[in-house]
Amino acid sequence: MESQAPSQIEIPRDQLMERVVALSKRRGFVYQSSEIYGGLNAVYDYGPYGVAMRRNIRNLWWRHVVELRDDVVGLEASILMNPEVWRASGHLANFTDPMADCLGECKKRWREDHLEDRTRCPECGGRLSPARQFNLMFKTFIGPVEEDANVVYLRPETAQGMFVDFKNVLNSMRVKVPFGIAQQGRAFRNEISPGNFIFRLREFEQMEMEFFCRPGSDEEWHRHWLAERYRWYVEVLGIRPERLRLRPHEKEELSHYSKATSDIEYDFPFGWGELEGVANRTDFDLGAHQKQSGQDLSYLDAESGDRFLPYVIEPAAGVDRIMVTALVDAYREESVRGETRVVLGLHPNVAPVQVAVLPLSKKVTLIGCAREVQSVLRRRFRVEYDQTGGNIGRRYRRQDEIGTPYCVTVDFESLEDHAVTIRERDSMEQERVSIEALVGRLGERLD
């Protein structure tokens, strides 16, 4: 029995990320990609619990941005697109960072705007080259011959697919402005200075929505989506609001397409970092593609007879950044009866496992009963069964580390009274509940 209430242990801020990274590998959330060959910088693989957690994040985003609304539809555009898309969008000309190369021993490449001393390498002290612009898009080729005529790019964002398919969606679906097109998918950026675990990657997954509205209503819709997206992090993902803030961009940092942008930021161990951007892109994208393609992308309002290019509000988030935010926000260490307990206090919506079923021993009679309980629970909840790995206390600790909100223990009394013990992760309090009432009781707690 765990009768003593846990007391929080203060973690030095500069050690928090290191502990989250260690837990992520130890418990199967995130692995270094190609690790047996020395890895690949800023590229990661997701283990069993990481996959489950990412799927939960994606599903929650889609549920609240698309399924629970009448004015947003979905799209899945291809990763490879005609290069003219990127010419029209400005990515070929503007999607660049100033780069300096180390001419000393390490030969590393650095973003000039991240350097305190722009003449010396921060790694080895070697001399730095003059800065030059570096396009962040990955280039590849279609067909067997590597020549300029066959050049294509791995998309650096999912947004452009929604702009170039705007007219297709209009013509095939019963939608009218204002409405949104949402998409989830992989994007690729040849970042010069990636880092902070999975915060800044070269291959990542985006969740973006382009909301098309009448010019003049754009500022109101911008405020609407800022409030909606902020609320999602707090109410749906359970992120602590004191760690979040809304930061409007200063005029000089606005993107070339933006009338106004505000970031939802989180207070990471390395400082405030962008979690999601909500931008007013005006009619820049539709106008640019209309000009480049020669196709009319304007919208005809059937009621008023007005024809116009819609303005666009874009909430853009990344699965990877949301995942690392949830992990950092949930990680804590506690003292329980003189021992340290590591806990991921994940919201049940996000947790890879919602309920763990644990037979007290490997006795056949207990296993049979526990498997029946598992079968009943998995119809409604994300369930894991664990009969291995030491005593019940150690199995509780393992579930604490992966963020499981509730454990259900099947013991020898269960065979007599047809009841089990629910153990709650955060308080470690236990409650005896009949198997017949178990689904309802867990539903009350998890829902």
PDB file of C-alpha atoms in Angstrom, residues 37-247:
ATOM      1  CA  TYR A  37      25.240   4.288 -36.897  1.00  0.00           C
ATOM      2  CA  GLY A  38      25.871   7.351 -34.765  1.00  0.00           C
ATOM      3  CA  GLY A  39      22.534   9.024 -35.421  1.00  0.00           C
ATOM      4  CA  LEU A  40      21.558  11.901 -37.680  1.00  0.00           C
ATOM      5  CA  ASN A  41      21.423  15.409 -36.262  1.00  0.00           C
ATOM      6  CA  ALA A  42      17.897  16.739 -35.559  1.00  0.00           C
ATOM      7  CA  VAL A  43      16.161  13.612 -36.855  1.00  0.00           C
ATOM      8  CA  TYR A  44      14.317  11.354 -34.392  1.00  0.00           C
ATOM      9  CA  ASP A  45      12.237   8.182 -34.339  1.00  0.00           C
ATOM     10  CA  TYR A  46       9.179   7.727 -32.150  1.00  0.00           C
ATOM     11  CA  GLY A  47       8.827   4.591 -30.046  1.00  0.00           C
ATOM     12  CA  PRO A  48       5.602   2.810 -29.066  1.00  0.00           C
ATOM     13  CA  TYR A  49       4.493   5.343 -26.448  1.00  0.00           C
ATOM     14  CA  GLY A  50       5.631   8.252 -28.579  1.00  0.00           C
ATOM     15  CA  VAL A  51       3.559   6.997 -31.508  1.00  0.00           C
ATOM     16  CA  ALA A  52       0.501   6.650 -29.265  1.00  0.00           C
ATOM     17  CA  MET A  53       0.973  10.109 -27.787  1.00  0.00           C
ATOM     18  CA  ARG A  54       1.437  11.745 -31.203  1.00  0.00           C
ATOM     19  CA  ARG A  55      -1.662  10.014 -32.526  1.00  0.00           C
ATOM     20  CA  ASN A  56      -3.637  11.374 -29.569  1.00  0.00           C
ATOM     21  CA  ILE A  57      -2.381  14.906 -30.275  1.00  0.00           C
ATOM     22  CA  ARG A  58      -3.249  14.661 -33.962  1.00  0.00           C
ATOM     23  CA  ASN A  59      -6.699  13.241 -33.237  1.00  0.00           C
ATOM     24  CA  LEU A  60      -7.447  15.927 -30.645  1.00  0.00           C
ATOM     25  CA  TRP A  61      -6.415  18.694 -33.049  1.00  0.00           C
ATOM     26  CA  TRP A  62      -8.504  17.239 -35.884  1.00  0.00           C
ATOM     27  CA  ARG A  63     -11.462  16.711 -33.568  1.00  0.00           C
ATOM     28  CA  HIS A  64     -11.525  20.315 -32.349  1.00  0.00           C
ATOM     29  CA  VAL A  65     -10.440  22.116 -35.533  1.00  0.00           C
ATOM     30  CA  VAL A  66     -12.441  20.065 -38.054  1.00  0.00           C
ATOM     31  CA  GLU A  67     -14.976  17.586 -36.686  1.00  0.00           C
ATOM     32  CA  LEU A  68     -16.587  19.801 -34.048  1.00  0.00           C
ATOM     33  CA  ARG A  69     -17.067  22.679 -36.508  1.00  0.00           C
ATOM     34  CA  ASP A  70     -19.352  23.171 -39.506  1.00  0.00           C
ATOM     35  CA  ASP A  71     -16.988  25.539 -41.312  1.00  0.00           C
ATOM     36  CA  VAL A  72     -13.732  23.546 -41.730  1.00  0.00           C
ATOM     37  CA  VAL A  73     -12.987  20.653 -44.105  1.00  0.00           C
ATOM     38  CA  GLY A  74      -9.911  18.463 -44.513  1.00  0.00           C
ATOM     39  CA  LEU A  75      -7.269  17.955 -47.186  1.00  0.00           C
ATOM     40  CA  GLU A  76      -4.217  15.776 -47.781  1.00  0.00           C
ATOM     41  CA  ALA A  77      -1.922  17.373 -50.330  1.00  0.00           C
ATOM     42  CA  SER A  78       1.203  15.705 -51.702  1.00  0.00           C
ATOM     43  CA  ILE A  79       4.647  16.412 -50.306  1.00  0.00           C
ATOM     44  CA  LEU A  80       6.105  16.982 -53.791  1.00  0.00           C
ATOM     45  CA  MET A  81       4.576  19.884 -55.729  1.00  0.00           C
ATOM     46  CA  ASN A  82       5.285  21.742 -58.951  1.00  0.00           C
ATOM     47  CA  PRO A  83       8.294  24.040 -58.250  1.00  0.00           C
ATOM     48  CA  GLU A  84       6.256  27.001 -59.475  1.00  0.00           C
ATOM     49  CA  VAL A  85       4.246  26.708 -56.253  1.00  0.00           C
ATOM     50  CA  TRP A  86       7.345  27.681 -54.271  1.00  0.00           C
ATOM     51  CA  ARG A  87       8.237  30.446 -56.693  1.00  0.00           C
ATOM     52  CA  ALA A  88       4.770  31.985 -56.300  1.00  0.00           C
ATOM     53  CA  SER A  89       4.739  31.588 -52.502  1.00  0.00           C
ATOM     54  CA  GLY A  90       8.068  33.376 -52.141  1.00  0.00           C
ATOM     55  CA  HIS A  91       9.886  30.390 -50.666  1.00  0.00           C
ATOM     56  CA  LEU A  92      12.513  30.261 -53.420  1.00  0.00           C
ATOM     57  CA  ALA A  93      13.408  33.911 -52.857  1.00  0.00           C
ATOM     58  CA  ASN A  94      12.610  34.525 -49.195  1.00  0.00           C
ATOM     59  CA  PHE A  95      12.791  31.213 -47.294  1.00  0.00           C
ATOM     60  CA  THR A  96      16.400  31.767 -46.300  1.00  0.00           C
ATOM     61  CA  ASP A  97      18.582  32.291 -43.247  1.00  0.00           C
ATOM     62  CA  PRO A  98      21.921  34.140 -43.065  1.00  0.00           C
ATOM     63  CA  MET A  99      24.603  31.473 -42.650  1.00  0.00           C
ATOM     64  CA  ALA A 100      28.258  31.529 -41.623  1.00  0.00           C
ATOM     65  CA  ASP A 101      30.661  28.582 -41.962  1.00  0.00           C
ATOM     66  CA  CYS A 102      33.392  27.747 -39.482  1.00  0.00           C
ATOM     67  CA  LEU A 103      36.757  27.830 -41.228  1.00  0.00           C
ATOM     68  CA  GLY A 104      38.479  26.238 -38.233  1.00  0.00           C
ATOM     69  CA  GLU A 105      38.503  22.646 -36.970  1.00  0.00           C
ATOM     70  CA  CYS A 106      34.798  21.832 -36.454  1.00  0.00           C
ATOM     71  CA  LYS A 107      33.570  23.104 -39.896  1.00  0.00           C
ATOM     72  CA  LYS A 108      30.086  23.671 -38.468  1.00  0.00           C
ATOM     73  CA  ARG A 109      27.492  25.966 -39.992  1.00  0.00           C
ATOM     74  CA  TRP A 110      25.812  28.651 -37.894  1.00  0.00           C
ATOM     75  CA  ARG A 111      22.893  31.040 -38.271  1.00  0.00           C
ATOM     76  CA  GLU A 112      24.403  34.505 -38.145  1.00  0.00           C
ATOM     77  CA  ASP A 113      21.497  35.933 -36.135  1.00  0.00           C
ATOM     78  CA  HIS A 114      22.165  33.329 -33.405  1.00  0.00           C
ATOM     79  CA  LEU A 115      25.825  34.355 -32.965  1.00  0.00           C
ATOM     80  CA  GLU A 116      27.052  36.763 -30.307  1.00  0.00           C
ATOM     81  CA  ASP A 117      30.461  37.079 -31.978  1.00  0.00           C
ATOM     82  CA  ARG A 118      30.024  36.983 -35.752  1.00  0.00           C
ATOM     83  CA  THR A 119      33.737  36.544 -36.397  1.00  0.00           C
ATOM     84  CA  ARG A 120      34.512  33.472 -34.246  1.00  0.00           C
ATOM     85  CA  CYS A 121      32.991  29.974 -34.098  1.00  0.00           C
ATOM     86  CA  PRO A 122      31.287  29.345 -30.733  1.00  0.00           C
ATOM     87  CA  GLU A 123      32.288  25.650 -30.931  1.00  0.00           C
ATOM     88  CA  CYS A 124      36.039  25.703 -31.646  1.00  0.00           C
ATOM     89  CA  GLY A 125      36.929  29.401 -31.788  1.00  0.00           C
ATOM     90  CA  GLY A 126      37.864  29.223 -35.458  1.00  0.00           C
ATOM     91  CA  ARG A 127      37.320  32.069 -37.879  1.00  0.00           C
ATOM     92  CA  LEU A 128      33.847  32.372 -39.449  1.00  0.00           C
ATOM     93  CA  SER A 129      33.191  33.010 -43.106  1.00  0.00           C
ATOM     94  CA  PRO A 130      31.180  36.049 -44.204  1.00  0.00           C
ATOM     95  CA  ALA A 131      27.433  35.395 -43.955  1.00  0.00           C
ATOM     96  CA  ARG A 132      25.523  34.252 -47.024  1.00  0.00           C
ATOM     97  CA  GLN A 133      21.869  33.432 -47.576  1.00  0.00           C
ATOM     98  CA  PHE A 134      20.984  29.752 -47.267  1.00  0.00           C
ATOM     99  CA  ASN A 135      17.681  28.373 -48.606  1.00  0.00           C
ATOM    100  CA  LEU A 136      16.044  26.065 -46.073  1.00  0.00           C
ATOM    101  CA  MET A 137      14.228  23.832 -48.574  1.00  0.00           C
ATOM    102  CA  PHE A 138      15.494  20.338 -49.319  1.00  0.00           C
ATOM    103  CA  LYS A 139      16.027  19.833 -53.048  1.00  0.00           C
ATOM    104  CA  THR A 140      15.604  16.564 -54.911  1.00  0.00           C
ATOM    105  CA  PHE A 141      14.966  15.391 -58.490  1.00  0.00           C
ATOM    106  CA  ILE A 142      12.143  13.677 -60.371  1.00  0.00           C
ATOM    107  CA  GLY A 143      13.267  11.096 -62.891  1.00  0.00           C
ATOM    108  CA  PRO A 144      16.633   9.367 -63.463  1.00  0.00           C
ATOM    109  CA  VAL A 145      18.641  12.451 -64.462  1.00  0.00           C
ATOM    110  CA  GLU A 146      19.746  15.024 -61.916  1.00  0.00           C
ATOM    111  CA  GLU A 147      19.342  18.240 -63.856  1.00  0.00           C
ATOM    112  CA  ASP A 148      17.719  21.593 -63.183  1.00  0.00           C
ATOM    113  CA  ALA A 149      14.673  20.776 -65.309  1.00  0.00           C
ATOM    114  CA  ASN A 150      13.817  17.910 -62.956  1.00  0.00           C
ATOM    115  CA  VAL A 151      14.264  19.774 -59.648  1.00  0.00           C
ATOM    116  CA  VAL A 152      11.525  19.496 -57.019  1.00  0.00           C
ATOM    117  CA  TYR A 153      11.482  20.347 -53.318  1.00  0.00           C
ATOM    118  CA  LEU A 154      10.346  18.610 -50.169  1.00  0.00           C
ATOM    119  CA  ARG A 155       7.650  20.931 -48.880  1.00  0.00           C
ATOM    120  CA  PRO A 156       8.745  23.222 -46.013  1.00  0.00           C
ATOM    121  CA  GLU A 157       5.122  23.676 -44.906  1.00  0.00           C
ATOM    122  CA  THR A 158       1.738  22.115 -45.600  1.00  0.00           C
ATOM    123  CA  ALA A 159      -0.017  25.455 -46.201  1.00  0.00           C
ATOM    124  CA  GLN A 160       0.574  25.853 -49.938  1.00  0.00           C
ATOM    125  CA  GLY A 161      -1.346  22.689 -50.811  1.00  0.00           C
ATOM    126  CA  MET A 162      -4.450  24.253 -49.283  1.00  0.00           C
ATOM    127  CA  PHE A 163      -4.040  27.435 -51.321  1.00  0.00           C
ATOM    128  CA  VAL A 164      -3.494  25.743 -54.679  1.00  0.00           C
ATOM    129  CA  ASP A 165      -6.467  23.405 -54.027  1.00  0.00           C
ATOM    130  CA  PHE A 166      -8.710  26.256 -52.822  1.00  0.00           C
ATOM    131  CA  LYS A 167     -10.782  26.333 -56.032  1.00  0.00           C
ATOM    132  CA  ASN A 168     -11.033  22.523 -56.161  1.00  0.00           C
ATOM    133  CA  VAL A 169     -12.503  22.464 -52.653  1.00  0.00           C
ATOM    134  CA  LEU A 170     -14.909  25.269 -53.531  1.00  0.00           C
ATOM    135  CA  ASN A 171     -16.139  23.441 -56.618  1.00  0.00           C
ATOM    136  CA  SER A 172     -16.488  19.996 -55.043  1.00  0.00           C
ATOM    137  CA  MET A 173     -17.803  20.765 -51.553  1.00  0.00           C
ATOM    138  CA  ARG A 174     -20.791  22.699 -50.246  1.00  0.00           C
ATOM    139  CA  VAL A 175     -18.704  25.414 -48.610  1.00  0.00           C
ATOM    140  CA  LYS A 176     -18.834  29.166 -48.731  1.00  0.00           C
ATOM    141  CA  VAL A 177     -16.660  31.903 -47.270  1.00  0.00           C
ATOM    142  CA  PRO A 178     -15.943  32.031 -44.364  1.00  0.00           C
ATOM    143  CA  PHE A 179     -14.616  28.479 -44.191  1.00  0.00           C
ATOM    144  CA  GLY A 180     -11.357  26.672 -43.498  1.00  0.00           C
ATOM    145  CA  ILE A 181      -9.236  23.902 -45.010  1.00  0.00           C
ATOM    146  CA  ALA A 182      -7.185  21.845 -42.560  1.00  0.00           C
ATOM    147  CA  GLN A 183      -4.268  19.510 -43.129  1.00  0.00           C
ATOM    148  CA  GLN A 184      -1.812  17.395 -41.159  1.00  0.00           C
ATOM    149  CA  GLY A 185       1.403  16.069 -42.642  1.00  0.00           C
ATOM    150  CA  ARG A 186       5.167  15.948 -42.874  1.00  0.00           C
ATOM    151  CA  ALA A 187       7.282  18.979 -43.722  1.00  0.00           C
ATOM    152  CA  PHE A 188      11.033  19.386 -44.143  1.00  0.00           C
ATOM    153  CA  ARG A 189      13.404  22.256 -43.419  1.00  0.00           C
ATOM    154  CA  ASN A 190      17.165  22.178 -43.771  1.00  0.00           C
ATOM    155  CA  GLU A 191      17.649  24.034 -40.499  1.00  0.00           C
ATOM    156  CA  ILE A 192      21.108  25.448 -39.912  1.00  0.00           C
ATOM    157  CA  SER A 193      20.885  25.363 -36.126  1.00  0.00           C
ATOM    158  CA  PRO A 194      18.368  22.702 -35.051  1.00  0.00           C
ATOM    159  CA  GLY A 195      18.274  21.588 -31.455  1.00  0.00           C
ATOM    160  CA  ASN A 196      16.544  21.406 -28.081  1.00  0.00           C
ATOM    161  CA  PHE A 197      15.566  17.781 -28.600  1.00  0.00           C
ATOM    162  CA  ILE A 198      12.459  17.572 -30.821  1.00  0.00           C
ATOM    163  CA  PHE A 199      11.676  21.302 -30.598  1.00  0.00           C
ATOM    164  CA  ARG A 200      13.446  22.208 -33.853  1.00  0.00           C
ATOM    165  CA  LEU A 201      13.823  19.411 -36.399  1.00  0.00           C
ATOM    166  CA  ARG A 202      14.675  18.918 -40.042  1.00  0.00           C
ATOM    167  CA  GLU A 203      11.777  16.501 -40.557  1.00  0.00           C
ATOM    168  CA  PHE A 204       8.635  17.287 -38.600  1.00  0.00           C
ATOM    169  CA  GLU A 205       4.858  17.062 -38.694  1.00  0.00           C
ATOM    170  CA  GLN A 206       2.622  20.088 -39.072  1.00  0.00           C
ATOM    171  CA  MET A 207      -1.046  20.708 -38.341  1.00  0.00           C
ATOM    172  CA  GLU A 208      -2.210  23.781 -40.213  1.00  0.00           C
ATOM    173  CA  MET A 209      -5.543  25.334 -41.093  1.00  0.00           C
ATOM    174  CA  GLU A 210      -6.213  28.077 -43.633  1.00  0.00           C
ATOM    175  CA  PHE A 211      -9.415  29.955 -42.782  1.00  0.00           C
ATOM    176  CA  PHE A 212     -10.718  31.956 -45.753  1.00  0.00           C
ATOM    177  CA  CYS A 213     -12.763  35.034 -44.876  1.00  0.00           C
ATOM    178  CA  ARG A 214     -14.038  38.282 -46.371  1.00  0.00           C
ATOM    179  CA  PRO A 215     -11.568  41.194 -46.265  1.00  0.00           C
ATOM    180  CA  GLY A 216     -12.618  43.448 -43.422  1.00  0.00           C
ATOM    181  CA  SER A 217     -13.634  40.520 -41.217  1.00  0.00           C
ATOM    182  CA  ASP A 218     -10.066  39.207 -40.990  1.00  0.00           C
ATOM    183  CA  GLU A 219      -9.120  40.939 -37.736  1.00  0.00           C
ATOM    184  CA  GLU A 220     -12.181  39.570 -35.973  1.00  0.00           C
ATOM    185  CA  TRP A 221     -11.426  36.047 -37.214  1.00  0.00           C
ATOM    186  CA  HIS A 222      -7.793  36.460 -36.179  1.00  0.00           C
ATOM    187  CA  ARG A 223      -8.897  37.193 -32.609  1.00  0.00           C
ATOM    188  CA  HIS A 224     -11.328  34.257 -32.740  1.00  0.00           C
ATOM    189  CA  TRP A 225      -8.696  31.715 -33.735  1.00  0.00           C
ATOM    190  CA  LEU A 226      -6.153  33.033 -31.250  1.00  0.00           C
ATOM    191  CA  ALA A 227      -8.640  32.490 -28.446  1.00  0.00           C
ATOM    192  CA  GLU A 228      -9.701  29.064 -29.750  1.00  0.00           C
ATOM    193  CA  ARG A 229      -6.179  27.770 -30.123  1.00  0.00           C
ATOM    194  CA  TYR A 230      -5.047  29.072 -26.712  1.00  0.00           C
ATOM    195  CA  ARG A 231      -8.092  27.459 -25.084  1.00  0.00           C
ATOM    196  CA  TRP A 232      -7.260  24.122 -26.762  1.00  0.00           C
ATOM    197  CA  TYR A 233      -3.872  23.915 -25.063  1.00  0.00           C
ATOM    198  CA  VAL A 234      -5.272  24.654 -21.630  1.00  0.00           C
ATOM    199  CA  GLU A 235      -8.616  22.829 -21.647  1.00  0.00           C
ATOM    200  CA  VAL A 236      -7.974  19.912 -24.009  1.00  0.00           C
ATOM    201  CA  LEU A 237      -4.262  19.175 -23.487  1.00  0.00           C
ATOM    202  CA  GLY A 238      -4.066  20.322 -19.864  1.00  0.00           C
ATOM    203  CA  ILE A 239      -1.012  22.575 -20.352  1.00  0.00           C
ATOM    204  CA  ARG A 240      -0.513  24.846 -17.348  1.00  0.00           C
ATOM    205  CA  PRO A 241      -1.701  28.368 -18.319  1.00  0.00           C
ATOM    206  CA  GLU A 242       0.992  30.020 -16.197  1.00  0.00           C
ATOM    207  CA  ARG A 243       3.553  28.518 -18.602  1.00  0.00           C
ATOM    208  CA  LEU A 244       1.790  29.928 -21.691  1.00  0.00           C
ATOM    209  CA  ARG A 245       1.605  33.393 -23.194  1.00  0.00           C
ATOM    210  CA  LEU A 246       0.364  35.143 -26.335  1.00  0.00           C
ATOM    211  CA  ARG A 247       3.036  37.271 -27.999  1.00  0.00           C
TER     212      ARG A 247
END
